[in-house]
Amino acid sequence: MELNQQFKTFLTEIRPTQSQKEGWIVGATTLRTRLNADPDLTKITVSTFLQGSIRRSTAIRPIGDKRPDVDVVVVTTIDYNTTTPEQAMDKFVPFLERHYAGKWRRQGRSFGIELSYVDIDLVITALPSEVTSDQAVTALYKSESVQNIQTLEEQPTWRLNKSWTAAKGDGLYPVMAIAQDAPEQDWKPHPLMLPDRDAGRWGRTHPLAQIQWTAAKNRDCNGHYVNLVKALKCWRQTNARMLPKYPKGYPLEHMIGQALANGTGSMGTGVVQVLEEMRDRWTPEVAMGRVPVLDDHGVPEHNVLQRLSFEDFEAFHKAISDAAAQARKALDAGDPSESGMLWQGLFGAKFPLPSPQGGDRPPGFTKPSGPADPQLTPRFA
């Protein structure tokens, strides 16, 4: 059975809490405000914006004492042709020492900032040299579309378009929604440059392409895509001891997006479809002893699964196959209690069981047990 109400409750239980949301808003907003006010960094800063699973609405509630993890991107005009990754990151050290002394650390391609209520990844990037003076590209990065702090779930009308604004209005004169993303030729060929301190070189990254692709896919799936990612992240979290360490995080999200068919009508059907597709699509890859190649949305030369070993992929595929079989049984079960137990076995205790008379009604016409016996009440007599 679909158990739509149970899936709705389940998603409420695995989303980040309101307190966690407030934490990342405060942490990210404070950091961005400080960056925009810094007298040295403002000379090279074009824009700051949120990326990652929080921005894409694919984050789930951290377990235990773990904190939410939010990514803040700084777009700069640093000349990556003459500046090493180390030199580029050094430009931000005085700022971090002033505002986050004892709370920050260098990472390979970012700075980690650890606060009591949120962990922040500060990602330094540079505009590609061919667009540093392109007003259309810089206008997009400075627009509300990019700098808006709300998630894709909170802004279903969002489009990657410099003319987009968050829904406002008094009901009589609402702001008209922008129906389309900006033409891809205006932004997609221009990924940002990312300093890789460990490798000693700059590489390409395109967070806007990932956000735009996610928003479009979610619309094509009737709003179910980001929820299916959350559900399967929860499945992975619940069954972590039985699963390989990888894939997780964005690679898992990307795999789900590649397998999920457009037009998804419900969570239950979507879970079954995506698990069965992941099983069937990658069975030949397992048989040939290789990991599939999945191109990043904005930087096609990047294989999202490049670091995934075949051993981990094979074990993950086996787990996906087992999960697909259980999800199919849960969907096909005609009894709500049986269906609920199967779904709960897949997702854990946060998936609620239906009441004895609960669950979705089976499709089709139910034959009445006897003739109708209308009873008139005084009101309608």
Coordinates of C-alpha atoms in Angstrom, one line a residue:
M1 CA 0.0 0.0 0.0
E2 CA 1.0 3.6 -0.6
L3 CA 0.4 4.7 3.0
N4 CA 0.6 8.3 1.9
Q5 CA -0.2 9.7 5.4
Q6 CA 2.4 7.6 7.0
F7 CA 5.0 8.8 4.5
K8 CA 4.0 12.4 5.2
T9 CA 4.5 11.9 8.9
F10 CA 7.8 10.0 8.3
L11 CA 9.2 12.9 6.2
T12 CA 8.3 15.4 9.0
E13 CA 10.2 13.2 11.4
I14 CA 13.4 13.1 9.3
R15 CA 13.6 16.7 8.1
P16 CA 15.9 19.0 10.1
T17 CA 14.1 20.6 13.1
Q18 CA 13.0 24.2 13.2
S19 CA 15.8 24.8 15.8
Q20 CA 18.4 23.3 13.5
K21 CA 17.0 25.4 10.6
E22 CA 17.3 28.5 12.7
G23 CA 20.9 27.5 13.6
W24 CA 22.1 27.3 10.0
I25 CA 20.3 30.5 9.0
V26 CA 22.0 32.4 11.8
G27 CA 25.4 30.8 11.2
A28 CA 25.3 31.4 7.4
T29 CA 23.8 34.9 7.6
T30 CA 26.3 36.0 10.2
L31 CA 29.2 34.7 8.1
R32 CA 27.9 36.3 4.9
T33 CA 27.3 39.6 6.6
R34 CA 30.8 39.6 8.0
L35 CA 32.3 38.8 4.7
N36 CA 30.4 41.5 3.0
A37 CA 31.6 44.0 5.6
D38 CA 35.3 43.1 5.5
P39 CA 37.3 46.0 4.1
D40 CA 39.8 43.7 2.4
L41 CA 37.7 40.9 1.2
T42 CA 35.0 43.1 -0.3
K43 CA 37.5 44.2 -2.9
I44 CA 37.6 40.7 -4.4
T45 CA 34.1 39.4 -3.4
V46 CA 31.4 39.3 -6.1
S47 CA 28.8 37.2 -4.2
T48 CA 28.1 34.8 -1.4
F49 CA 25.4 32.1 -1.5
L50 CA 24.3 28.8 0.0
Q51 CA 24.9 25.5 -1.7
G52 CA 24.8 21.8 -0.6
S53 CA 22.0 19.5 0.6
I54 CA 20.5 22.2 2.8
R55 CA 20.0 24.6 -0.2
R56 CA 18.7 21.7 -2.3
S57 CA 16.3 20.5 0.4
T58 CA 17.9 17.0 0.5
A59 CA 19.3 17.3 4.0
I60 CA 18.0 15.0 6.7
R61 CA 17.9 15.5 10.5
P62 CA 21.4 14.8 12.0
I63 CA 21.5 12.0 14.5
G64 CA 22.8 12.1 18.1
D65 CA 24.8 15.2 18.9
K66 CA 25.8 15.9 15.3
R67 CA 25.1 19.4 14.0
P68 CA 23.6 20.6 10.7
D69 CA 26.3 21.2 8.0
V70 CA 25.8 24.2 5.7
D71 CA 28.0 25.2 2.8
V72 CA 28.6 28.9 2.0
V73 CA 30.3 29.7 -1.3
V74 CA 32.2 32.9 -1.8
V75 CA 32.6 34.0 -5.4
T76 CA 35.7 36.1 -6.0
T77 CA 37.7 37.8 -8.7
I78 CA 40.9 36.1 -7.7
D79 CA 43.2 35.5 -10.7
Y80 CA 43.6 31.7 -10.5
N81 CA 46.1 31.8 -13.4
T82 CA 48.6 33.7 -11.2
T83 CA 47.5 32.7 -7.7
T84 CA 48.0 29.3 -6.1
P85 CA 45.2 27.6 -4.2
E86 CA 47.3 28.1 -1.0
Q87 CA 47.7 31.8 -1.7
A88 CA 44.0 32.2 -2.5
M89 CA 42.9 30.6 0.8
D90 CA 45.5 32.6 2.7
K91 CA 43.6 35.7 1.8
F92 CA 40.8 34.6 4.1
V93 CA 42.9 33.6 7.1
P94 CA 43.0 37.1 8.8
F95 CA 39.2 37.3 8.5
L96 CA 38.8 33.9 10.1
E97 CA 41.1 34.7 12.9
R98 CA 39.2 37.9 13.6
H99 CA 35.8 36.3 13.7
Y100 CA 36.3 32.6 14.3
A101 CA 39.6 32.2 16.2
G102 CA 40.0 28.7 17.5
K103 CA 36.9 27.5 15.6
W104 CA 38.2 27.2 12.0
R105 CA 40.4 24.7 10.2
R106 CA 41.9 24.3 6.8
Q107 CA 40.4 21.6 4.6
G108 CA 41.5 20.4 1.1
R109 CA 39.1 22.6 -0.8
S110 CA 37.4 24.7 1.9
F111 CA 37.6 26.0 5.4
G112 CA 35.6 24.3 8.2
I113 CA 34.0 26.5 10.8
E114 CA 32.7 24.6 13.9
L115 CA 30.1 26.5 16.0
S116 CA 28.0 25.1 18.9
Y117 CA 24.9 24.9 16.7
V118 CA 26.1 24.4 13.1
D119 CA 29.1 23.4 11.1
I120 CA 29.9 25.6 8.2
D121 CA 32.0 24.8 5.1
L122 CA 33.4 28.1 3.7
V123 CA 34.1 27.4 0.0
I124 CA 36.3 29.9 -1.8
T125 CA 35.8 30.1 -5.6
A126 CA 36.8 32.4 -8.5
L127 CA 35.0 33.5 -11.5
P128 CA 36.4 32.0 -14.7
S129 CA 38.7 34.4 -16.5
E130 CA 36.5 34.7 -19.6
V131 CA 33.6 36.1 -17.5
T132 CA 35.2 38.3 -14.9
S133 CA 34.0 41.4 -16.7
D134 CA 30.8 39.8 -18.0
Q135 CA 28.0 41.8 -16.5
A136 CA 25.3 39.2 -17.2
V137 CA 27.1 36.5 -15.3
T138 CA 28.1 38.7 -12.4
A139 CA 24.5 40.0 -12.3
L140 CA 23.2 36.5 -11.9
Y141 CA 25.5 35.8 -9.0
K142 CA 24.5 39.0 -7.3
S143 CA 20.7 38.3 -7.9
E144 CA 18.2 37.2 -5.3
S145 CA 17.8 34.0 -7.2
V146 CA 21.4 33.0 -6.2
Q147 CA 21.7 34.7 -2.9
N148 CA 18.3 33.7 -1.5
I149 CA 18.8 31.8 1.7
Q150 CA 15.6 29.7 1.5
T151 CA 15.6 26.0 0.4
L152 CA 14.0 24.7 -2.7
E153 CA 11.1 23.2 -0.7
E154 CA 10.4 26.6 0.8
Q155 CA 10.5 28.3 -2.6
P156 CA 8.8 26.0 -5.1
T157 CA 8.6 28.9 -7.6
W158 CA 12.4 29.3 -7.6
R159 CA 14.2 29.6 -11.0
L160 CA 17.8 30.3 -11.8
N161 CA 17.1 33.7 -13.3
K162 CA 18.4 37.1 -12.3
S163 CA 14.8 38.5 -12.6
W164 CA 13.4 36.0 -10.1
T165 CA 12.3 37.3 -6.7
A166 CA 10.8 35.5 -3.7
A167 CA 7.0 35.4 -3.7
K168 CA 5.6 38.6 -2.2
G169 CA 2.5 40.6 -2.6
D170 CA -0.6 41.5 -0.6
G171 CA -2.9 39.1 -2.4
L172 CA -4.3 41.8 -4.6
Y173 CA -1.1 42.5 -6.5
P174 CA 1.1 39.4 -6.2
V175 CA 4.5 39.4 -7.8
M176 CA 4.4 37.3 -11.0
A177 CA 6.5 34.2 -10.9
I178 CA 9.4 33.8 -13.3
A179 CA 8.4 30.7 -15.3
Q180 CA 11.8 29.7 -16.8
D181 CA 15.4 29.5 -15.8
A182 CA 17.8 31.8 -17.6
P183 CA 19.0 30.3 -20.9
E184 CA 21.7 27.7 -20.3
Q185 CA 24.1 29.3 -22.7
D186 CA 24.2 32.4 -20.4
W187 CA 25.5 30.6 -17.4
K188 CA 26.1 26.9 -17.7
P189 CA 29.3 27.1 -19.8
H190 CA 30.9 29.1 -17.0
P191 CA 31.7 27.0 -13.9
L192 CA 33.5 28.5 -11.0
M193 CA 37.1 27.7 -10.3
L194 CA 37.8 25.9 -7.0
P195 CA 41.2 25.9 -5.2
D196 CA 42.4 22.4 -4.3
R197 CA 45.1 22.9 -1.7
D198 CA 46.0 19.2 -1.5
A199 CA 46.4 18.8 -5.2
G200 CA 48.0 22.2 -5.6
R201 CA 45.8 23.2 -8.6
W202 CA 42.5 24.8 -9.4
G203 CA 39.5 22.8 -10.7
R204 CA 36.1 23.5 -12.0
T205 CA 32.9 23.4 -9.9
H206 CA 29.3 24.4 -10.7
P207 CA 27.0 24.5 -7.6
L208 CA 24.4 26.5 -9.5
A209 CA 24.0 23.7 -12.0
Q210 CA 23.4 21.2 -9.2
I211 CA 20.8 23.5 -7.6
Q212 CA 19.1 24.2 -10.9
W213 CA 19.0 20.6 -11.9
T214 CA 17.5 19.5 -8.6
A215 CA 14.8 22.1 -8.8
A216 CA 13.8 21.1 -12.3
K217 CA 13.9 17.4 -11.4
N218 CA 11.7 18.0 -8.4
R219 CA 9.1 19.8 -10.5
D220 CA 9.2 17.0 -13.0
C221 CA 8.5 14.6 -10.2
N222 CA 5.6 16.5 -8.6
G223 CA 7.7 17.6 -5.7
H224 CA 8.7 14.0 -4.7
Y225 CA 12.3 14.0 -5.8
V226 CA 13.8 15.8 -2.8
N227 CA 11.6 13.8 -0.5
L228 CA 12.7 10.5 -2.0
V229 CA 16.3 11.5 -1.5
K230 CA 15.6 12.3 2.1
A231 CA 13.8 8.9 2.5
L232 CA 16.7 6.9 1.0
K233 CA 19.3 8.9 3.0
C234 CA 17.3 7.8 6.1
W235 CA 17.3 4.2 4.8
R236 CA 21.1 4.5 4.5
Q237 CA 21.4 6.1 8.0
T238 CA 19.1 3.4 9.6
N239 CA 21.0 0.5 8.0
A240 CA 24.5 2.0 8.2
R241 CA 26.0 -0.9 10.0
M242 CA 25.0 -3.3 7.2
L243 CA 26.1 -1.0 4.4
P244 CA 29.5 0.0 3.0
K245 CA 30.7 3.4 4.0
Y246 CA 30.2 4.7 0.5
P247 CA 28.3 5.9 -1.5
K248 CA 26.6 8.5 0.7
G249 CA 25.9 12.3 0.6
Y250 CA 25.9 13.9 -2.8
P251 CA 27.0 10.8 -4.8
L252 CA 23.9 8.9 -3.4
E253 CA 21.7 11.8 -4.2
H254 CA 23.0 11.9 -7.7
M255 CA 22.4 8.2 -8.2
I256 CA 18.8 8.6 -7.1
G257 CA 18.3 11.5 -9.5
Q258 CA 19.6 9.4 -12.4
A259 CA 17.4 6.5 -11.6
L260 CA 14.2 8.2 -10.7
A261 CA 11.6 8.5 -13.5
N262 CA 9.8 11.8 -14.2
G263 CA 6.1 12.0 -13.3
T264 CA 6.4 10.3 -9.9
G265 CA 3.0 10.3 -8.4
S266 CA 3.6 9.2 -4.8
M267 CA 6.3 8.4 -2.3
G268 CA 5.6 4.7 -2.1
T269 CA 5.6 4.2 -5.9
G270 CA 8.6 6.4 -6.2
V271 CA 10.7 4.4 -3.6
V272 CA 9.9 1.2 -5.4
Q273 CA 10.6 2.6 -8.9
V274 CA 13.9 4.2 -8.0
L275 CA 15.2 1.1 -6.0
E276 CA 14.3 -1.3 -8.8
E277 CA 15.8 1.0 -11.4
M278 CA 19.1 1.3 -9.5
R279 CA 19.1 -2.5 -9.1
D280 CA 18.3 -3.3 -12.8
R281 CA 20.4 -0.5 -14.4
W282 CA 23.6 -1.4 -12.6
T283 CA 23.3 -5.2 -12.5
P284 CA 25.4 -5.3 -15.8
E285 CA 28.1 -3.0 -14.2
V286 CA 28.4 -5.4 -11.2
A287 CA 28.7 -8.4 -13.6
M288 CA 31.5 -6.7 -15.5
G289 CA 33.3 -5.7 -12.3
R290 CA 33.2 -2.0 -12.7
V291 CA 31.7 1.1 -11.1
P292 CA 29.3 3.2 -13.3
V293 CA 30.4 6.6 -14.6
L294 CA 28.0 9.4 -13.7
D295 CA 28.8 12.9 -15.1
D296 CA 28.4 15.8 -12.8
H297 CA 25.5 18.1 -13.9
G298 CA 27.6 21.2 -14.4
V299 CA 31.1 19.8 -14.9
P300 CA 30.7 16.7 -17.2
E301 CA 34.4 15.7 -17.0
H302 CA 33.8 15.0 -13.3
N303 CA 32.6 11.5 -12.5
V304 CA 30.6 11.7 -9.3
L305 CA 31.5 8.1 -8.5
Q306 CA 35.2 8.4 -9.2
R307 CA 36.2 7.7 -5.6
L308 CA 33.8 4.8 -5.1
S309 CA 35.6 1.4 -5.0
F310 CA 34.1 -1.6 -6.8
E311 CA 33.9 -3.5 -3.6
D312 CA 31.8 -0.8 -2.0
F313 CA 29.6 -0.4 -5.1
E314 CA 29.0 -4.2 -5.3
A315 CA 28.0 -4.3 -1.6
F316 CA 25.8 -1.3 -2.1
H317 CA 24.1 -2.8 -5.1
K318 CA 23.3 -6.0 -3.2
A319 CA 21.8 -3.8 -0.4
I320 CA 19.8 -1.9 -2.9
S321 CA 18.5 -5.1 -4.5
D322 CA 17.3 -6.4 -1.1
A323 CA 15.7 -3.1 -0.3
A324 CA 13.9 -3.1 -3.7
A325 CA 12.4 -6.5 -2.9
Q326 CA 11.1 -5.4 0.5
A327 CA 9.8 -2.1 -0.9
R328 CA 7.9 -4.0 -3.6
K329 CA 6.3 -6.2 -1.0
A330 CA 5.3 -3.2 1.1
L331 CA 3.7 -1.5 -1.9
D332 CA 1.9 -4.6 -3.1
A333 CA 0.6 -5.6 0.4
G334 CA -3.2 -5.3 0.7
D335 CA -3.3 -5.1 4.4
P336 CA -2.2 -1.7 6.0
S337 CA -0.6 -3.3 9.0
E338 CA 1.5 -5.7 6.9
S339 CA 2.4 -2.9 4.6
G340 CA 3.3 -0.6 7.5
M341 CA 5.5 -3.2 9.1
L342 CA 7.4 -3.7 5.8
W343 CA 7.9 0.0 5.2
Q344 CA 9.0 0.4 8.8
G345 CA 11.5 -2.5 8.4
L346 CA 13.0 -0.6 5.5
F347 CA 13.1 2.9 7.0
G348 CA 13.2 2.3 10.8
A349 CA 11.1 3.4 13.7
K350 CA 10.5 6.9 12.4
F351 CA 8.1 5.4 9.8
P352 CA 4.8 5.2 11.7
L353 CA 2.5 2.2 11.6
P354 CA -1.1 2.8 10.6
S355 CA -3.9 2.3 13.1
P356 CA -5.8 -1.0 12.9
Q357 CA -8.3 0.6 10.5
G358 CA -5.8 3.0 8.9
G359 CA -3.8 3.0 5.7
D360 CA -4.9 3.9 2.2
R361 CA -8.0 2.4 0.7
P362 CA -7.3 -0.2 -2.0
P363 CA -7.9 1.1 -5.5
G364 CA -11.2 0.3 -7.2
F365 CA -14.8 -0.1 -6.1
T366 CA -15.6 -1.8 -2.8
K367 CA -18.8 -4.0 -3.0
P368 CA -21.2 -3.0 -0.2
S369 CA -21.9 -5.6 2.5
G370 CA -25.7 -5.1 2.3
P371 CA -28.4 -2.8 1.0
A372 CA -28.4 0.8 1.9
D373 CA -30.6 1.9 4.8
P374 CA -30.9 5.7 4.7
Q375 CA -31.8 7.3 8.1
L376 CA -33.5 10.7 8.0
T377 CA -32.5 13.2 10.6
P378 CA -34.9 16.0 11.8
R379 CA -32.7 18.5 10.0
F380 CA -33.2 16.9 6.6
A381 CA -36.6 15.2 7.1

